[in-house]
Tab-separated table of C-alpha atoms in Angstrom:
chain	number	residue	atom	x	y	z
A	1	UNK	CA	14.308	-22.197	19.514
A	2	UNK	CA	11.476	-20.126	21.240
A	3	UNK	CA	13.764	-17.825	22.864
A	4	UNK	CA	14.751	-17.363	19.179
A	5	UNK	CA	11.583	-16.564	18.121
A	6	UNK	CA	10.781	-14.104	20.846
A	7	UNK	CA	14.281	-12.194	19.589
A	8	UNK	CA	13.201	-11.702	16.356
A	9	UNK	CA	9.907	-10.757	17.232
A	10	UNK	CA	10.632	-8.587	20.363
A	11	UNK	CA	14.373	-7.561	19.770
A	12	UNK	CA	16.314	-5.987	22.180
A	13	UNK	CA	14.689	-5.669	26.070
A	14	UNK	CA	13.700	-2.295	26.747
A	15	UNK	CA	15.417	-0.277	29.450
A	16	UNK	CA	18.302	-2.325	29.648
A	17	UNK	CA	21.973	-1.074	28.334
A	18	UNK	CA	23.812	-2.134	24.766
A	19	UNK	CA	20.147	-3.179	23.360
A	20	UNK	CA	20.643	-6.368	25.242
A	21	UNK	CA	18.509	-9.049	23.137
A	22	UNK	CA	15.170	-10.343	24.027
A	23	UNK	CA	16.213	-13.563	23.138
A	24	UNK	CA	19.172	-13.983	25.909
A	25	UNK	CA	16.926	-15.431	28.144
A	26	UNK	CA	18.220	-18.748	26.616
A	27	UNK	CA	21.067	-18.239	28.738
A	28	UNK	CA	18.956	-21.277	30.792
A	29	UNK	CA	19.149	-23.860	27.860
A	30	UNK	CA	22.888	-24.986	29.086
A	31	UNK	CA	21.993	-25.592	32.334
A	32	UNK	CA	18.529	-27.739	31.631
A	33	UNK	CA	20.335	-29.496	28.740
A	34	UNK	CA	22.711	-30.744	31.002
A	35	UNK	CA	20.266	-31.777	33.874
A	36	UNK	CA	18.382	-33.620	31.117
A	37	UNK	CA	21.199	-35.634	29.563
A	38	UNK	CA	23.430	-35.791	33.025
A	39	UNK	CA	21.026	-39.258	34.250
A	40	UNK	CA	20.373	-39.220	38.130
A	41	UNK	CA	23.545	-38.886	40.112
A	42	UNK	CA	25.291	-36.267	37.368
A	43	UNK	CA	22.360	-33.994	38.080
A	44	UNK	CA	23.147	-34.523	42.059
A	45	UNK	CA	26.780	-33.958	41.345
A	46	UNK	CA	25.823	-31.172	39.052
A	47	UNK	CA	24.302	-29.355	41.754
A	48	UNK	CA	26.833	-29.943	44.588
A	49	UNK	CA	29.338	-28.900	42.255
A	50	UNK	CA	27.313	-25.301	41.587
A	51	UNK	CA	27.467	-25.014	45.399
A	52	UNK	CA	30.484	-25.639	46.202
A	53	UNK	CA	31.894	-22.512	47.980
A	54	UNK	CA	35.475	-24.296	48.091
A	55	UNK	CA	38.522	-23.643	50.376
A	56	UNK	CA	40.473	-20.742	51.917
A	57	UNK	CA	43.359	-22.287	49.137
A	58	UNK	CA	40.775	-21.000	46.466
A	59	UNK	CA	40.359	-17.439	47.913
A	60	UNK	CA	43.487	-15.832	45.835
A	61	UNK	CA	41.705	-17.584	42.761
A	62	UNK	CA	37.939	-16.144	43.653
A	63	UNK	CA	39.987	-12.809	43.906
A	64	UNK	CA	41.470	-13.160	40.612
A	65	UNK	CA	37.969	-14.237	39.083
A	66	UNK	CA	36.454	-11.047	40.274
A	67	UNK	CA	39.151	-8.661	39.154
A	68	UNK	CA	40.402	-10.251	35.882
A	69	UNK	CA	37.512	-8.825	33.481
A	70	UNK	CA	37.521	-5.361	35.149
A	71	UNK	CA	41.384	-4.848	34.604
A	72	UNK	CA	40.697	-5.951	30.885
A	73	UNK	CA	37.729	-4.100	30.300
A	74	UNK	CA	40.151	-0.784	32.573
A	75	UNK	CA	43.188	-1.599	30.041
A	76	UNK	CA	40.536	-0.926	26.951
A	77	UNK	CA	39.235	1.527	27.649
A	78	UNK	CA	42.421	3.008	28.588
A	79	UNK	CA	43.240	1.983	25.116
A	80	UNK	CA	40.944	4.097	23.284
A	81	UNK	CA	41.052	7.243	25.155
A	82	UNK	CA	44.606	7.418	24.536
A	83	UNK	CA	43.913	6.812	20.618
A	84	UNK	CA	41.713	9.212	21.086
A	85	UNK	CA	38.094	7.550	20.842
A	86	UNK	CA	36.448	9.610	23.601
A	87	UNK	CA	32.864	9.003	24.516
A	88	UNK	CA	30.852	11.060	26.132
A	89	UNK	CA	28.398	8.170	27.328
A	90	UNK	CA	27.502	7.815	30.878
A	91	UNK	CA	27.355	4.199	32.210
A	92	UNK	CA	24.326	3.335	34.295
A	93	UNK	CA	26.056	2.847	37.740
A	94	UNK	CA	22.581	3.009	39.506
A	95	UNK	CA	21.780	-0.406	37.632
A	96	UNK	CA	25.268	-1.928	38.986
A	97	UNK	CA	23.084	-4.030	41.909
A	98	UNK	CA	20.952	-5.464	39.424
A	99	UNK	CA	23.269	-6.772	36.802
A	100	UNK	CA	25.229	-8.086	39.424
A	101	UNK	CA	22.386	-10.368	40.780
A	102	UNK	CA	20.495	-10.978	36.654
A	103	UNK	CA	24.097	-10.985	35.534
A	104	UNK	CA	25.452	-13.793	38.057
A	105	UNK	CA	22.213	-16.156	37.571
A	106	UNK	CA	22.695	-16.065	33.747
A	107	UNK	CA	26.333	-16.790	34.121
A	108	UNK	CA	25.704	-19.675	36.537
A	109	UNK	CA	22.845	-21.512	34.628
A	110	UNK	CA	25.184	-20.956	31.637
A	111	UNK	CA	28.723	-22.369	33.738
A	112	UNK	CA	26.175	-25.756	34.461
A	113	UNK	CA	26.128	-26.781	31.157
A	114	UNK	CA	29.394	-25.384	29.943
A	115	UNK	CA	31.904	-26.053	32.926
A	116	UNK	CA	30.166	-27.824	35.019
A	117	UNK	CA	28.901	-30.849	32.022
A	118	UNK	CA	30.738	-30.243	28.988
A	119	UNK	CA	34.459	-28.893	29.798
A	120	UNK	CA	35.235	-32.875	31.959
A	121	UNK	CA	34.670	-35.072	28.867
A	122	UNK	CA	36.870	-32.451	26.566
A	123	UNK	CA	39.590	-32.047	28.816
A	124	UNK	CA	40.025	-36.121	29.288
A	125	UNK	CA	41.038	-35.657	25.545
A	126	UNK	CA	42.639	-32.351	25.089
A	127	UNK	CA	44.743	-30.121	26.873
A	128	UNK	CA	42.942	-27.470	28.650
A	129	UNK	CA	44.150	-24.430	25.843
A	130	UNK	CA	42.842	-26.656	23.325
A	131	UNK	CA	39.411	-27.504	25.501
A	132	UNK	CA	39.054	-23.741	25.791
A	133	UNK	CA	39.496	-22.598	22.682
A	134	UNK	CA	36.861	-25.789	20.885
A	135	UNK	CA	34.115	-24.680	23.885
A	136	UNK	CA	34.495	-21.090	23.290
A	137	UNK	CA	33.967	-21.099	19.284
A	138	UNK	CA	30.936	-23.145	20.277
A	139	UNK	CA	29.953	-20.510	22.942
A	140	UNK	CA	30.641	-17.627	20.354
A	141	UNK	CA	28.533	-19.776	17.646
A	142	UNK	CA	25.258	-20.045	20.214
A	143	UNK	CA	25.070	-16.571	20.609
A	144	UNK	CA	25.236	-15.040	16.830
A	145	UNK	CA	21.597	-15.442	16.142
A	146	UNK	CA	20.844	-12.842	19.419
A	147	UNK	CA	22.984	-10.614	18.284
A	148	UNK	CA	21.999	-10.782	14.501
A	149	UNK	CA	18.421	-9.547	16.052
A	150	UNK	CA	19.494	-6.788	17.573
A	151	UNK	CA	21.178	-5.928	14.379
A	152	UNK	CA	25.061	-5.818	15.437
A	153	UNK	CA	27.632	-5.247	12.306
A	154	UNK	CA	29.537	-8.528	10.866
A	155	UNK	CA	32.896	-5.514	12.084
A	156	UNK	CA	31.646	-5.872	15.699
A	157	UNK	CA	30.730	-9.230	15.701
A	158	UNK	CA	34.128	-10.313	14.627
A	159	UNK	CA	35.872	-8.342	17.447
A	160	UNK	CA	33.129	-10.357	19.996
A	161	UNK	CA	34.054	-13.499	18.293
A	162	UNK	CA	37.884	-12.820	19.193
A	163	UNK	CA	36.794	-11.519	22.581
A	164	UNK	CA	34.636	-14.578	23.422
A	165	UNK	CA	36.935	-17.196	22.536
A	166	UNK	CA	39.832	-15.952	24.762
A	167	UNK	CA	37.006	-14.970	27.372
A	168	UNK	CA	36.699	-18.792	27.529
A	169	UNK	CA	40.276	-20.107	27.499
A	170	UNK	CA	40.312	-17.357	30.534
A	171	UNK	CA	37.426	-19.066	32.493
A	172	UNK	CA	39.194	-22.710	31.855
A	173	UNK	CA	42.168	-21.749	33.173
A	174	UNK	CA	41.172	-19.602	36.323
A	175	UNK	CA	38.488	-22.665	36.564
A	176	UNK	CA	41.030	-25.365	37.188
A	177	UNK	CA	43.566	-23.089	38.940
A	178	UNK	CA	41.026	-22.607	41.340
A	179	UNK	CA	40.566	-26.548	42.033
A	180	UNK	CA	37.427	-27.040	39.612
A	181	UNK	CA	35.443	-24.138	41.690
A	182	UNK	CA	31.992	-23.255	40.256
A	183	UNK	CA	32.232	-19.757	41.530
A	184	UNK	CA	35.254	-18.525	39.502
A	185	UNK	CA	34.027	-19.738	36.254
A	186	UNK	CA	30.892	-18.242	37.431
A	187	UNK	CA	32.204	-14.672	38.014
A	188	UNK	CA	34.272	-14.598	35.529
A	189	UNK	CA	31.453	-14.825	33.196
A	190	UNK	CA	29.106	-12.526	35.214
A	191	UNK	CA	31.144	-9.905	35.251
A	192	UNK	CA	31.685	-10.093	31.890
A	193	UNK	CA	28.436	-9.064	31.411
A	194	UNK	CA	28.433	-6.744	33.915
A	195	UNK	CA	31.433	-4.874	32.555
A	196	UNK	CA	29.882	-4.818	28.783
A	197	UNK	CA	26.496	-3.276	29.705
A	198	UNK	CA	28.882	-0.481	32.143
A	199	UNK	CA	31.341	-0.393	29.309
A	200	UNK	CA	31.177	3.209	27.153
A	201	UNK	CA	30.874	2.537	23.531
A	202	UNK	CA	30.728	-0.855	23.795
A	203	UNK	CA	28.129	-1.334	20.843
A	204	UNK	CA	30.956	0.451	18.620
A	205	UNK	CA	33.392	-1.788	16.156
A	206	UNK	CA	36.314	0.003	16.971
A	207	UNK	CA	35.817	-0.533	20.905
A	208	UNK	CA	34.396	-3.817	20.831
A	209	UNK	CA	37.983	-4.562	18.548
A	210	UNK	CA	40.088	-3.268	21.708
A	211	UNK	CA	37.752	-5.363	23.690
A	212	UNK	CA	39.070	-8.587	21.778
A	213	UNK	CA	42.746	-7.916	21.647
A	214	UNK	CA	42.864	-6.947	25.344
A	215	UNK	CA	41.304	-10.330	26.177
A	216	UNK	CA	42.822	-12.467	23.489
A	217	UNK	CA	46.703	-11.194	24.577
A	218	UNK	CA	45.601	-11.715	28.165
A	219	UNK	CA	44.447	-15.445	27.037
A	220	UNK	CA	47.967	-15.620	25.125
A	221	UNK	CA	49.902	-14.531	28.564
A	222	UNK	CA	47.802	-17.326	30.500
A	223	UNK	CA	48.340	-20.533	27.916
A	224	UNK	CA	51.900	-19.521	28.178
A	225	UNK	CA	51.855	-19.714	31.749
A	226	UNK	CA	50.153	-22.739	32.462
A	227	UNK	CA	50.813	-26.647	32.226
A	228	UNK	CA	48.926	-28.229	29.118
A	229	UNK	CA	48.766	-31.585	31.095
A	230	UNK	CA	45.908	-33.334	29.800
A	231	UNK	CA	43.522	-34.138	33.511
A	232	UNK	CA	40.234	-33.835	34.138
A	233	UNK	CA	39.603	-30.612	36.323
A	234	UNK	CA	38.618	-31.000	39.906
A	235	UNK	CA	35.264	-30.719	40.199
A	236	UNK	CA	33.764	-31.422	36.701
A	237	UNK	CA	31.203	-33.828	36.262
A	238	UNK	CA	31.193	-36.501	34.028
A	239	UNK	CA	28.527	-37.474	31.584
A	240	UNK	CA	26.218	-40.721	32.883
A	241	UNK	CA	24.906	-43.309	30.545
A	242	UNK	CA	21.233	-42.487	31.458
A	243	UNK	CA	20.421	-46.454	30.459
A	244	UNK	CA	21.726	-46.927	33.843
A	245	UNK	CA	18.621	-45.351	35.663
A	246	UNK	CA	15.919	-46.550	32.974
């Protein structure tokens, strides 16, 4: 709630791309909500799960993490300059080092709470398509408000919605092909971020539209790739009845 209030007071943070909102400094409520609630040995697993580098087996799968988002975000923007949406706007490559290092400390203290707390209890009852798509319309819902601030169009924010949901099927499944690995649901995420504030016209409908269908057919292509066995993902970390540690 007070990173709420500082959006709508403050809006968007200056000198930053896409009139990122003040309030998306909340991206550390996932993370201390799940220490809070995890009782005494989740938060220890919690944390060795966030540092787990993992094995040379997981290298292909780190690989993929880092280059799925890019190809999307490529393919898009390929997209539109072939229907002819050309933009003239130059992306802010000096910047590039520091949204990689804001970009991938957001996207961890987010993946905490997310993957790391909430994804093992849903997938012991749903498949992991199903597990995706329930944690990403939550994950679309928690960030509406911030973009409401900065005064995004209901036509844009319906292309993000479509976009975030399939950006989180996309970090389930590259999470538990990977073994349950921290870092790929971690980059995938960060450079998510990354891409947006690089992306040209990203604060347009009609690009952030492209955006959505790029990332919800790549989704599609995945779920019709992979098992639906219903298993809890390497890695995850179950929720502990804190009544144990009173």
């Amino acid at each position: 709630m007070p990173f709420l209030v500082v959006g709508a007071i403050a809006g968007s943070i200056p000198g930053l791309p896409n009139e990122l909102p003040s309030s998306a400094f909340m991206f550390v409520c996932p993370a201390v909500a799940a220490y809070l609630v995890a009782g005494r040995s989740g938060r220890r697993a919690l944390t060795r799960w966030a540092l787990r580098m993992g094995t040379p087996d997981a290298m292909p799968w780190i690989a993929v993490a880092l280059m799925l988002v890019p190809a999307l975000l490529l393919l898009a923007y390929t997209l539109l300059w072939l229907g002819g949406a050309h933009t003239h706007a130059d992306p802010p490559w000096r910047m590039l080092p520091v949204f990689l290092v804001v970009f991938l400390i957001a996207a961890l203290a987010e993946e905490i709470g997310w993957t790391g707390y909430v994804l093992g209890p849903l997938r012991h009852r749903l498949d992991a398509t199903t597990a995706g798509l329930l944690l990403g319309l939550v994950w679309a819902v928690w960030h509406l408000i911030p973009l409401l601030q900065v005064g995004r169009t209901v036509a844009w924010i319906g292309g993000w919605f479509v976009s975030t949901v399939a950006l989180r099927v996309l970090i389930v499944s590259v999470y538990e092909a990977s073994g349950g690995l921290a870092l790929t649901a971690t980059t995938v995420h960060a450079t998510s971020n990354v891409g947006s504030s690089l992306f040209p016209g990203y604060t347009t409908a009609p690009a952030m539209w492209v955006v959505g269908m790029v990332t919800a057919a790549a989704a599609l292509f995945c779920v019709l790739l992979r098992s639906s066995a219903v298993t809890c993902p390497p890695g995850s970390v179950r929720p502990q009845r804190r009544r144990r540690y009173a």
